[in-house]
Amino acid sequence: MVATTQQKPEAEKKKVDDKKGKTEPKKEEMTEEDQKLEEDLNLLVQRLSEPDTSLYKPSLETMRSLIRASTTSMTSVPKPLKFMRPHYNKMKEIYTSIAAPEVKKLCADIISVLAMTSDERTDTINYRILGSHEPIGDWGHEYVRHLAMEMSEEWKKEGTSDARKAELLQLTQDIVSHHMKHNAEVEACDLLIEIERLDLLVTYVQEVDHQRVCLYILSCAPLTPDPDNIILIRTALQLYLKFNRYLEAVRCAIMVNDVPKVHEIFAKATDPLLRKQMAILLGRHQIFLDYEGAEDSDALSELNSNAHLYEYFHSLARELDIMEPKTPEGIYKSHLEHSRPFGNSSQPDSTRMNLAAALVNGFVNCGFGVDKMMAETEEASRWFYKNKEYGMLTAAASQGLIWRWDIDTGLAQCDRFLYINDDYIKAGTLLAIGIISSGIQDACDPASALLLDHVQSERPIMRVGSILGLGLAYANSKRETVTKNEERGVIFELKKVLSDQKPSATPEVKGLAGLSLGLILVGTADAEAAMEMLQALMDKSETELTDPNMRFLALGIALIFLQTQDKSDVFVESLRSLPDPFGAMVSTLVEVCAYAGTGNVLKIQKLLHLCSEHYETPVAEKKTTSTRAGRGNPSATPARAAAPGNAAAGAATPAPTGTPAVVPGAPRRDGAAGPAATPAAPGVADASATDATPAAPAKPDLSSQQAIAVLGIGLIAMGDDIGSQMALRMFGHLIRYGEPVIRRAVPLALSLLSVSNPQLNILETLSKFSHDSDPDTAHNAIFAMGLVGAGTNNARLVAMLRNLASYHYKDQVSLMLVRIAQGLTHLGKGTMTLNPWHSDRQLLSPSALASLLSICYCFLDANNTVLNSRQHYLLYTLVLAMQPRMLTTLIEDEMKPGSLKQLNVSVRVGQAVDVVAQAGKPKTITGFQTHTTPVLLAHGERAELANDEYIPVTPHLEGLVILKKNPEYQPVVVSSKK
């Protein structure tokens, strides 16, 4: 009882205290140590304000040692700084009153540190510059970071004088030097990127940390706008050269497409195995050089030309036991499709099905050199004659896929059909020769020897086969045979076709000549060739430009500027001079190509702005047109507003809705057929639209530019993962709110984001579009599914396509595309990829990217190109992107010095882990399995050697990798128990 009575008053007292606490601000309890520290610091400040100058220096030194002794933590302000904060302005006054220079500098140092807690923005830097310049790290890491943060703000201020910049630069060098010594390379790089002085980095990086620095710089490159991204890559190149890492330097030179630099690095590298590995890398990237004058020129050009690629591929196929040829029916497995009980309305032997079978047979047995349709001459002829005209050409060209890379056998097989009476089969065989030679640069140049004879032929069909064949055979080649400016030079002969006036120079022939020139000169920014093609376009009238084949000349110009960034600016402007619907489309196309794979956010924003425009066509009129047109018009881009016909068209748009001429029922039925036939053709004026209202001819055409813009978003965003994720979200909006033309382009753009990488969300989206009511959207989605799953044998995709085949069983065109998509999914029996990225997803092969862009561009206007029963041979442009996704290890042959032989070693293959800017030596792969080479690598997988017996010449195990014996390797001896 006593206890409770005692507790009561205590509890009441506590309540009263609490009330007091609420009203009065509670003073923080300080320990004795803190109180003493505060008193000491107050005393020191007081001493400094006294007239006795002899006490200044010892007082400041004591203050300095007190501040330095405090342990700096990230979460709280160090105690001395906290207690000194009220005296900050007093310290500044003291500084001005001190006369002795040494003491003044010491005071400035202390004020610089105190300024971290003040609200004055640049005092830390200013007083640091006025101070005694002691080592910057003595004040702790947080101080250095604070300086770096203020530095980037101060540097960017307007009107900073040169003298001030020199002071700031000196300070920056101190900060960078400190960061480099204390494993903070990332902060050093960030600071130099901020102030745009990356050139300073080269002097401070040491050999131990150059790999981390370069990895960080290169991974920043896709996230920075031009021209900074090029500067980043070139800085990494200089660093690699500084430490004699020639292979990595070559990779950087390839990233910026600097061929002279590649030659220069080759000259510096002396290790013969390293030079061979560099030649292999260039061959994989399809940059083919001449090696005259080098002592090992034969070996280098052999490796660079991929001459033995087929042997290594066949050894992989034997290892996986997949040499047995497959038939199209074995791929379709049509007996598993849901069969209709009352007769299948598609004739099994229809033209389109025969065509699909030839293509699928080529895709599936690509590179194996054995199949069941083409091996026997009579069997092959029977297959060819099941098709008509252009179908024969495409069927005959499919033999090129089967003997891909194997020039000797392939040419002997093609030779059988070069002397047949039928021009279509001959032309197809010429194209097949181009396909076999693509990606292989044989010193004898059989492709140019055989194909150049027919480039100037009197028969258009022969010209078609030979011109496209040359484009595929010499894509991205820099060799003398191709570039020489004289008779029998490949580029020279193709340029002659552009200005040819012979009757056999049809628009189709000229269009293909433009495309082939684009493929051969891809990414060179060759203004002369581009100018000749532009001249050819300028000579055409507005009606001639509506020919779908003219769009290939436009594509050729765009490919020449692929990935050249700002080098294309002048040309983009000059293309705007072409008549508007075409000019707008071409200039957008060239701009999109120039920034392909860079991830440039500003360009993507510009393209989205183009997509947000609404171009109403009177055919597909809705009741809301007038309001939407009213809303869409003010936001027209300046380029569009400047178009002369546009103002009139804009003014006239609301009229049709008010006039009784447009009956709500009739035109809408028209419109259902319309989109399938016309707006899918971006370059072609909509005939029925122009009949309906004379004022609106310019309107529907501009949608062609929007289709290109959608493709462009996919093309630019494929550069980095974050950009791809954002693009996926944007495509969702475009599908919901965009015009029909935009909807048709979205599936193709989606496929560019994840080529040969069947992600579930993308497959689901494409599957939804493949059942779309608009046939063109469905066609594009089906083909896109083929691109996304190319060469993966993905089981879910195979099942989806099988269901689609029974869904579209009545529609011959859709069914043909489903079959082609099935063939692509089983590309090379699941051993190949179309993905243009390689070398640990850091290099983007220009010819592979060009081939993917070309085919997607054709599908924007599929009814006038790939699906018009004539130009299905354009599907063969995909050949340039087909590469085996294997890892084969080679070692120098001791019996034959100088040559390489295959060696099977154990490797671990697992999911790649991003190790950029991680401390220590983190694991680069996770969830690995151990295999023996040769081995297949899926998308996003990485390999490393399982033991130290061999050292790889390249850090990236992909494709053909040369190994060296490790001289320090000690085999593990397992002692057996007695």
Short mmCIF file of N, CA and C in Angstrom, two decimals, residues 53 84 102 158 170 184 381 383 456 474 541 584 588 686 698 715 726 805 859:
data_model
loop_
_atom_site.label_atom_id
_atom_site.label_comp_id
_atom_site.label_asym_id
_atom_site.label_seq_id
_atom_site.Cartn_x
_atom_site.Cartn_y
_atom_site.Cartn_z
N THR A 53 47.93 38.77 -31.29
CA THR A 53 48.08 37.97 -32.52
C THR A 53 48.94 36.73 -32.32
N MET A 84 30.70 24.68 -33.91
CA MET A 84 31.32 25.86 -34.55
C MET A 84 30.34 26.60 -35.46
N GLU A 102 50.60 33.13 -43.36
CA GLU A 102 50.51 31.71 -43.00
C GLU A 102 49.28 31.42 -42.16
N GLU A 158 27.61 30.68 -65.50
CA GLU A 158 27.88 31.58 -66.63
C GLU A 158 28.98 32.58 -66.24
N GLN A 170 42.80 23.12 -61.04
CA GLN A 170 43.85 22.62 -60.14
C GLN A 170 43.23 21.84 -58.98
N ALA A 184 37.89 5.21 -55.30
CA ALA A 184 36.63 5.89 -55.62
C ALA A 184 36.68 6.33 -57.08
N SER A 381 14.81 -29.05 -108.72
CA SER A 381 14.10 -28.46 -109.87
C SER A 381 12.60 -28.62 -109.70
N TRP A 383 10.98 -28.70 -106.99
CA TRP A 383 10.54 -27.70 -106.01
C TRP A 383 10.43 -26.33 -106.64
N GLN A 456 24.49 -5.27 -115.43
CA GLN A 456 24.03 -4.43 -116.55
C GLN A 456 23.25 -5.25 -117.58
N TYR A 474 28.78 -8.22 -100.00
CA TYR A 474 29.84 -7.28 -99.62
C TYR A 474 29.37 -6.25 -98.57
N SER A 541 9.58 12.74 -110.44
CA SER A 541 8.43 13.62 -110.17
C SER A 541 7.71 13.13 -108.91
N ALA A 584 9.54 14.26 -95.83
CA ALA A 584 9.42 14.17 -94.36
C ALA A 584 9.79 12.77 -93.90
N THR A 588 13.25 11.82 -91.62
CA THR A 588 13.08 11.15 -90.32
C THR A 588 13.84 9.83 -90.31
N ASP A 686 -3.15 7.80 -100.78
CA ASP A 686 -4.38 7.03 -100.64
C ASP A 686 -5.36 7.51 -101.70
N ALA A 698 -2.52 15.88 -98.90
CA ALA A 698 -1.28 15.80 -98.11
C ALA A 698 -1.49 15.09 -96.79
N LEU A 715 14.46 1.33 -82.53
CA LEU A 715 15.83 1.25 -83.04
C LEU A 715 16.80 1.99 -82.13
N MET A 726 11.50 1.49 -70.94
CA MET A 726 10.68 2.69 -71.12
C MET A 726 9.94 2.63 -72.46
N ALA A 805 -1.54 -21.02 -86.55
CA ALA A 805 -1.69 -21.67 -87.86
C ALA A 805 -3.12 -22.19 -88.01
N PHE A 859 8.20 -4.31 -94.08
CA PHE A 859 6.91 -4.71 -93.54
C PHE A 859 6.01 -3.52 -93.20
#
